[in-house]
Coordinates of C-alpha atoms and ligand atoms in Angstrom, one line a residue:
X5 CA 22.4 87.9 25.6
X6 CA 25.7 87.5 27.3
X7 CA 27.8 84.6 26.0
X8 CA 29.3 82.8 28.9
X9 CA 31.2 79.4 28.4
X10 CA 30.8 76.7 30.8
X11 CA 33.9 74.9 32.3
X12 CA 33.7 71.3 31.2
X13 CA 36.7 70.1 33.2
X14 CA 34.9 71.3 36.4
X15 CA 31.8 69.6 35.3
X16 CA 33.5 66.3 34.8
X17 CA 35.3 66.6 38.1
X18 CA 32.0 67.2 39.9
X19 CA 30.5 64.1 38.1
X20 CA 33.6 62.0 39.3
X21 CA 33.5 63.2 42.9
X22 CA 29.7 62.6 43.1
X23 CA 30.2 59.2 41.4
X24 CA 32.6 58.2 44.1
X25 CA 29.8 58.1 46.6
X26 CA 28.4 54.7 46.5
X27 CA 30.9 53.8 43.8
X28 CA 30.5 50.3 42.2
X29 CA 33.1 48.3 40.5
X30 CA 33.0 49.1 36.7
X31 CA 32.4 52.8 37.1
X32 CA 28.8 53.2 38.3
X33 CA 27.3 54.4 41.6
X34 CA 24.6 53.0 43.9
X35 CA 22.7 55.8 45.6
X36 CA 19.2 54.5 45.9
X37 CA 16.8 57.2 47.2
X38 CA 17.1 58.1 50.9
X39 CA 19.8 55.6 51.8
X40 CA 23.0 56.7 53.5
X41 CA 24.8 57.1 50.2
X42 CA 21.9 59.3 48.8
X43 CA 22.1 61.4 51.8
X44 CA 26.0 61.8 51.4
X45 CA 25.4 62.8 47.8
X46 CA 22.7 65.3 48.8
X47 CA 25.1 66.7 51.5
X48 CA 27.9 67.1 48.9
X49 CA 25.4 68.8 46.5
X50 CA 24.0 71.2 49.1
X51 CA 27.6 72.2 50.1
X52 CA 28.5 72.9 46.4
X53 CA 25.4 75.0 46.0
X54 CA 26.1 77.0 49.2
X55 CA 29.7 77.6 48.0
X56 CA 28.1 78.9 44.7
X57 CA 26.2 81.4 46.7
X58 CA 22.8 79.7 46.7
X59 CA 20.2 79.6 49.5
X60 CA 18.7 76.2 50.2
X61 CA 15.0 75.2 50.5
X62 CA 13.8 71.7 51.3
X63 CA 10.1 70.8 50.8
X64 CA 8.0 68.1 52.4
X65 CA 9.1 65.6 49.8
X66 CA 12.8 66.1 50.4
X67 CA 13.2 67.9 47.2
X68 CA 16.2 70.3 47.3
X69 CA 15.9 73.8 45.8
X70 CA 19.2 75.8 45.4
X71 CA 18.4 79.4 44.7
X72 CA 20.6 81.9 43.1
X73 CA 18.9 85.3 43.5
X74 CA 18.0 87.2 40.4
X75 CA 18.1 91.0 39.8
X76 CA 14.4 90.9 40.5
X77 CA 13.6 88.6 43.4
X78 CA 9.9 89.0 43.0
X79 CA 9.8 87.4 39.6
X80 CA 9.0 83.6 39.4
X81 CA 12.1 81.3 39.2
X82 CA 13.5 79.8 36.2
X83 CA 14.1 76.3 37.4
X84 CA 16.2 73.3 36.2
X85 CA 17.7 70.1 37.5
X86 CA 17.1 66.4 37.7
X87 CA 17.8 63.6 40.3
X88 CA 20.9 62.3 42.1
X89 CA 19.3 59.1 43.2
X90 CA 20.3 56.0 41.2
X91 CA 19.4 52.5 40.3
X92 CA 21.1 49.7 42.3
X93 CA 23.4 49.1 39.3
X94 CA 23.2 52.8 38.4
X95 CA 25.7 54.8 36.2
X96 CA 27.2 58.2 37.0
X97 CA 25.2 60.1 34.6
X98 CA 21.4 59.2 34.7
X99 CA 19.9 62.2 36.5
X100 CA 23.2 63.3 38.0
X101 CA 24.2 64.9 34.7
X102 CA 21.2 67.2 34.8
X103 CA 21.7 68.2 38.3
X104 CA 25.4 68.9 38.0
X105 CA 25.1 70.6 34.6
X106 CA 22.7 72.9 36.4
X107 CA 25.3 73.5 39.1
X108 CA 27.9 74.2 36.4
X109 CA 25.6 76.8 34.8
X110 CA 25.3 78.6 38.2
X111 CA 29.1 78.4 38.8
X112 CA 29.8 79.7 35.3
X113 CA 27.4 82.7 35.6
X114 CA 29.1 83.5 38.9
X115 CA 32.5 83.4 37.3
X116 CA 31.3 85.7 34.5
X117 CA 29.5 87.9 37.1
X118 CA 26.2 87.6 35.1
X119 CA 23.1 87.9 37.2
X120 CA 19.8 87.1 35.3
X121 CA 16.6 89.0 35.9
X122 CA 14.8 86.0 37.3
X123 CA 15.9 83.9 40.3
X124 CA 17.6 80.7 39.1
X125 CA 16.5 77.6 41.1
X126 CA 18.4 74.3 40.7
X127 CA 16.4 71.3 41.9
X128 CA 17.3 67.8 43.0
X129 CA 14.1 65.7 43.0
X130 CA 13.6 62.9 45.4
X131 CA 13.3 59.3 44.4
X132 CA 13.0 59.7 40.6
X133 CA 14.1 56.1 40.1
X134 CA 11.4 54.3 42.3
X135 CA 13.7 51.5 43.6
X136 CA 13.1 51.5 47.3
X137 CA 9.8 53.6 47.0
X138 CA 7.6 52.5 44.2
X139 CA 6.8 54.0 41.8
X140 CA 9.3 56.7 41.1
X141 CA 9.0 60.4 40.3
X142 CA 7.9 61.0 44.0
X143 CA 9.5 64.4 44.4
X144 CA 8.5 66.0 41.1
X145 CA 4.9 64.6 41.3
X146 CA 4.7 65.8 44.9
X147 CA 5.8 69.3 44.0
X148 CA 3.4 69.5 41.1
X149 CA 0.6 68.6 43.4
X150 CA -0.1 65.2 42.1
X151 CA 0.5 63.3 45.3
X152 CA -1.2 63.5 48.8
X153 CA 1.5 64.5 51.2
X154 CA 0.4 62.4 54.1
X155 CA 0.0 59.2 52.0
X156 CA 3.4 59.8 50.4
X157 CA 5.1 60.3 53.7
X158 CA 3.5 57.1 55.1
X159 CA 4.4 55.0 51.9
X160 CA 6.6 52.0 52.8
X161 CA 10.0 51.2 51.2
X162 CA 10.9 47.7 50.0
X163 CA 12.8 47.4 53.3
X164 CA 9.8 48.4 55.4
X165 CA 10.8 52.0 56.4
X166 CA 8.5 54.9 55.6
X167 CA 9.3 57.6 53.1
X168 CA 8.7 60.3 55.9
X169 CA 10.9 58.4 58.4
X170 CA 13.7 58.1 55.9
X171 CA 13.5 61.9 55.1
X172 CA 13.8 62.7 58.8
X173 CA 16.6 60.2 59.3
X174 CA 18.7 61.5 56.4
X175 CA 18.0 65.2 57.3
X176 CA 15.8 66.2 54.4
X177 CA 12.4 66.5 55.8
X178 CA 11.4 70.0 54.8
X179 CA 8.4 72.0 55.6
X180 CA 7.4 73.6 52.3
X181 CA 4.2 72.2 50.8
X182 CA 3.6 71.4 47.1
X183 CA 4.1 74.3 44.7
X184 CA 5.5 76.5 47.4
X185 CA 7.8 78.0 44.8
X186 CA 6.6 80.3 42.0
X187 CA 8.0 78.8 38.8
X188 CA 8.3 80.4 35.4
X189 CA 9.8 77.4 33.6
X190 CA 11.5 74.1 34.1
X191 CA 14.3 72.8 32.0
X192 CA 16.0 69.4 32.4
X193 CA 19.2 68.2 30.8
X194 CA 19.5 64.4 30.8
X195 CA 21.3 61.6 29.0
X196 CA 19.2 60.1 26.3
X197 CA 19.4 56.6 27.6
X198 CA 18.9 55.3 24.0
X199 CA 21.0 55.0 20.9
X200 CA 19.3 57.6 18.5
X201 CA 21.6 60.7 19.1
X202 CA 24.7 58.5 19.0
X203 CA 23.6 56.9 15.7
X204 CA 22.8 60.4 14.3
X205 CA 26.2 61.6 15.6
X206 CA 24.8 64.8 17.1
X207 CA 25.5 66.1 20.6
X208 CA 22.1 67.6 21.2
X209 CA 18.6 66.1 21.4
X210 CA 15.9 68.8 21.2
X211 CA 13.2 66.9 23.2
X212 CA 9.7 67.7 21.9
X213 CA 7.9 65.5 24.4
X214 CA 7.6 62.1 26.2
X215 CA 5.7 59.2 24.5
X216 CA 2.6 57.8 26.2
X217 CA 2.7 54.3 27.7
X218 CA -0.1 51.7 28.0
X219 CA 0.1 48.3 29.6
X220 CA -2.3 45.4 29.0
X221 CA -2.8 41.9 30.5
X222 CA -4.2 39.5 28.0
X223 CA -5.7 36.1 29.0
X224 CA -6.4 33.5 26.3
X225 CA -8.7 30.7 27.5
X226 CA -8.8 27.3 25.6
X227 CA -8.9 23.8 27.0
X228 CA -6.3 21.3 28.3
X229 CA -6.0 18.4 25.9
X230 CA -3.9 15.3 25.7
X231 CA -1.0 16.0 23.3
X232 CA -1.1 12.4 21.9
X233 CA -4.7 11.6 21.6
X234 CA -6.3 14.9 20.5
X235 CA -6.2 15.5 16.7
X236 CA -4.9 19.0 15.8
X237 CA -8.3 20.4 14.5
X238 CA -10.0 19.3 17.8
X239 CA -7.7 21.3 20.0
X240 CA -8.2 24.7 21.8
X241 CA -4.6 25.4 22.2
X242 CA -4.3 28.8 23.9
X243 CA -0.5 29.0 23.3
X244 CA -0.6 28.5 19.6
X245 CA -3.3 31.3 19.5
X246 CA -1.0 33.6 21.4
X247 CA 1.9 32.7 19.3
X248 CA 0.0 33.7 16.1
X249 CA -1.3 36.7 17.8
X250 CA 2.2 38.0 18.7
X251 CA 3.4 37.8 15.1
X252 CA 0.2 39.3 13.7
X253 CA 0.2 42.2 16.3
X254 CA 3.9 43.0 15.6
X255 CA 3.2 43.3 11.9
X256 CA 0.0 45.3 12.6
X257 CA 1.8 47.8 14.9
X258 CA 4.6 48.2 12.4
X259 CA 2.0 49.1 9.7
X260 CA 0.3 51.5 12.0
X261 CA 3.3 53.6 12.6
X262 CA 7.1 53.0 12.3
X263 CA 7.7 54.5 15.8
X264 CA 5.0 52.6 17.6
X265 CA 6.6 50.4 20.2
X266 CA 5.1 47.1 20.9
X267 CA 6.4 44.7 23.4
X268 CA 5.3 41.3 24.8
X269 CA 7.5 41.0 27.8
X270 CA 5.9 38.2 29.8
X271 CA 4.1 35.0 28.7
X272 CA 2.8 32.4 31.2
X273 CA 1.5 29.1 29.8
X274 CA -0.6 26.8 31.9
X275 CA -0.5 24.0 33.0
X276 CA 3.0 24.0 31.5
X277 CA 3.1 20.4 31.0
X278 CA 5.1 18.8 28.1
X279 CA 2.3 16.5 26.9
X280 CA -0.7 18.7 27.3
X281 CA -1.8 21.4 24.8
X282 CA -2.3 24.3 27.1
X283 CA -5.7 25.6 28.1
X284 CA -4.6 29.0 29.3
X285 CA -1.9 31.6 28.2
X286 CA -1.6 34.9 29.8
X287 CA 0.7 37.6 28.4
X288 CA 1.5 41.3 28.7
X289 CA 1.6 44.1 26.2
X290 CA 3.6 47.4 26.6
X291 CA 2.5 49.9 24.0
X292 CA 4.2 53.3 23.5
X293 CA 3.9 56.3 21.1
X294 CA 3.9 60.0 21.3
X295 CA 0.4 60.4 19.9
X296 CA -2.5 59.6 22.1
X297 CA -5.0 59.2 19.2
X298 CA -2.8 56.6 17.5
X299 CA -2.6 54.8 20.9
X300 CA -6.4 54.9 21.1
X301 CA -6.7 53.3 17.7
X302 CA -4.0 50.7 18.2
X303 CA -5.8 49.7 21.5
X304 CA -9.1 49.1 19.8
X305 CA -7.5 47.2 16.9
X306 CA -5.1 45.1 19.0
X307 CA -8.0 44.0 21.3
X308 CA -10.1 43.0 18.2
X309 CA -7.2 41.1 16.6
X310 CA -6.5 39.2 19.8
X311 CA -10.2 38.1 20.1
X312 CA -10.4 37.1 16.4
X313 CA -7.2 35.0 16.4
X314 CA -8.2 33.3 19.7
X315 CA -11.6 32.4 18.3
X316 CA -10.1 30.8 15.3
X317 CA -8.4 28.4 17.7
X318 CA -11.5 27.8 19.6
X319 CA -10.4 30.0 22.4
X320 CA -11.8 33.1 24.1
X321 CA -9.6 36.2 25.0
X322 CA -9.9 38.9 27.6
X323 CA -7.7 42.1 27.3
X324 CA -7.4 44.3 30.3
X325 CA -5.6 47.7 30.4
X326 CA -3.5 47.9 33.7
X327 CA -1.6 51.2 33.0
X328 CA -2.2 54.4 31.1
X329 CA 0.1 57.3 30.9
X330 CA -0.7 60.0 28.4
X331 CA 2.0 61.5 26.2
X332 CA 3.6 64.7 27.2
X333 CA 4.1 67.6 24.8
X334 CA 6.7 70.1 25.9
X335 CA 6.3 73.9 25.6
X336 CA 6.7 75.0 22.0
X337 CA 8.5 78.2 23.0
X338 CA 11.1 76.5 25.1
X339 CA 11.6 73.8 22.6
X340 CA 12.3 76.4 19.9
X341 CA 14.7 78.2 22.4
X342 CA 16.6 75.0 23.0
X343 CA 16.8 74.5 19.1
X344 CA 18.1 78.1 18.6
X345 CA 20.5 77.9 21.4
X346 CA 21.9 74.7 20.0
X347 CA 22.1 76.1 16.5
X348 CA 23.7 79.4 17.5
X349 CA 26.4 77.5 19.5
X350 CA 27.1 75.5 16.4
X351 CA 26.0 72.1 17.7
X352 CA 24.4 69.4 15.6
X353 CA 21.0 68.5 16.8
X354 CA 18.0 66.2 16.4
X355 CA 14.4 66.5 17.4
X356 CA 13.6 63.5 19.6
X357 CA 10.8 62.2 21.7
X358 CA 11.8 60.8 25.1
X359 CA 11.3 57.0 25.4
X360 CA 11.5 57.2 29.2
X361 CA 9.6 59.1 31.9
X362 CA 11.4 61.9 33.7
X363 CA 10.9 64.5 36.5
X364 CA 10.0 66.9 33.6
X365 CA 6.7 65.0 33.0
X366 CA 4.9 66.1 36.1
X367 CA 6.4 69.6 35.8
X368 CA 5.2 69.9 32.2
X369 CA 1.6 69.7 33.6
X370 CA 2.1 72.9 35.8
X371 CA 4.7 75.1 34.0
X372 CA 6.3 75.6 30.7
X373 CA 8.8 72.8 30.5
X374 CA 11.3 71.1 28.2
X375 CA 14.3 68.8 28.2
X376 CA 17.8 68.7 26.5
X377 CA 19.3 65.3 25.7
X378 CA 22.9 64.3 25.1
X379 CA 24.1 61.0 23.7
X380 CA 25.3 58.1 25.9
X381 CA 27.6 55.4 24.8
X382 CA 25.7 52.5 23.0
X383 CA 22.5 53.9 24.4
X384 CA 23.2 52.1 27.7
X385 CA 21.7 53.3 31.0
X386 CA 20.8 51.9 34.4
X387 CA 24.2 50.0 34.2
X388 CA 27.6 50.7 35.5
X389 CA 29.0 51.0 32.0
X390 CA 26.7 54.0 31.3
X391 CA 28.9 56.8 29.8
X392 CA 28.6 60.3 28.4
X393 CA 31.7 62.1 26.9
X394 CA 33.0 65.5 28.2
X395 CA 32.4 67.1 24.8
X396 CA 28.7 66.0 24.7
X397 CA 28.3 66.9 28.4
X398 CA 29.8 70.4 27.7
X399 CA 27.5 70.9 24.7
X400 CA 24.3 70.0 26.7
X401 CA 25.4 72.3 29.6
X402 CA 26.1 75.2 27.2
X403 CA 22.7 74.7 25.6
X404 CA 21.0 74.6 29.1
X405 CA 22.8 77.8 30.0
X406 CA 21.8 79.6 26.7
X407 CA 18.3 78.4 27.1
X408 CA 18.1 79.8 30.6
X409 CA 19.6 83.1 29.6
X410 CA 17.4 83.4 26.5
X411 CA 14.2 82.6 28.4
X412 CA 15.3 85.1 31.0
X413 CA 15.7 87.7 28.3
X414 CA 12.4 87.2 26.6
X415 CA 10.4 87.2 29.8
X416 CA 11.7 90.6 30.8
Ligands
LIG18 ZN1 16.9 59.9 35.1

């Protein structure tokens, strides 16, 4: 395997030039999907890819595929990339790092005159963030065949325009259908968006998968009672039942697994009067873990505890699941190649499960897929203060390149 070093100064400069489009005070960028700023970022990206000798394909979801031909053009492509669209208060790194690290790999291979066997295809996915067009992951899910094309094109943004019309307006309405490209593998570099790698003081996260997510809406029904005249034992206080439930569930989830993430993010108490013990309290639960079986077990036990605690307070409870996303396990071969690439390059690393969804999730359903994480300062993301150091970005890009070359070599 040829050892090529990436040019971290060039990578940083590209991140800065891209970040200047839609620049926000404080260092971030706002390039919400298919706005003028996103179009300008895409145009800049396409220009850079053409300069690097790539041909450009656009599919019907506006995904951009920059192809650097391999020695054998008939082989399936090794693909990598991420997204250039941002949150309204986005940083310069979430998504952008993965795309521009991929570009830096292509540029570095060109500089070293290394041509892999497989075609290399760098991808910018459309609307990962899901700000204007909800939900996100539109481009990657579309390519993977998870979305109906006509329905997606007709879907409306928060400002009333349709996805298809905005693709046309910005010049990114392509003709290729889902899965038009024959793909051997997909590798995505990304900032961690959490504090784990920084705390471990390592530059590389070897990502083994993405945790599953479940959402629930719970309604606890009691009765409205006068706060002054109703003795405590005679009440059916829905809020007190929920308060106890919250404390018990947190302890129960901690006991089930240290890495089970349990959140009550919304509580609504009705009627919301200072002198009425409340008859109805609704709350939400967000539950996350990498093991689907553990989530199954937690789901059953949580629902039982909610009912039991409510009944002790003379209330009834109903728990309804509103969202269910299965955990993703990345390709074992690719994960071990990333680990090896990191070890051989001399970087400290840590195995990690992604806490957030990424474009790699839909890709993992159709082709061997993995991710490479790098630390970001204080774990902050979706904010203008988001920051990744040049050293860490260089490490992640080197590991990305070595992973691509190693996979290219073993598939020959
Ligand atoms: Zn992202």
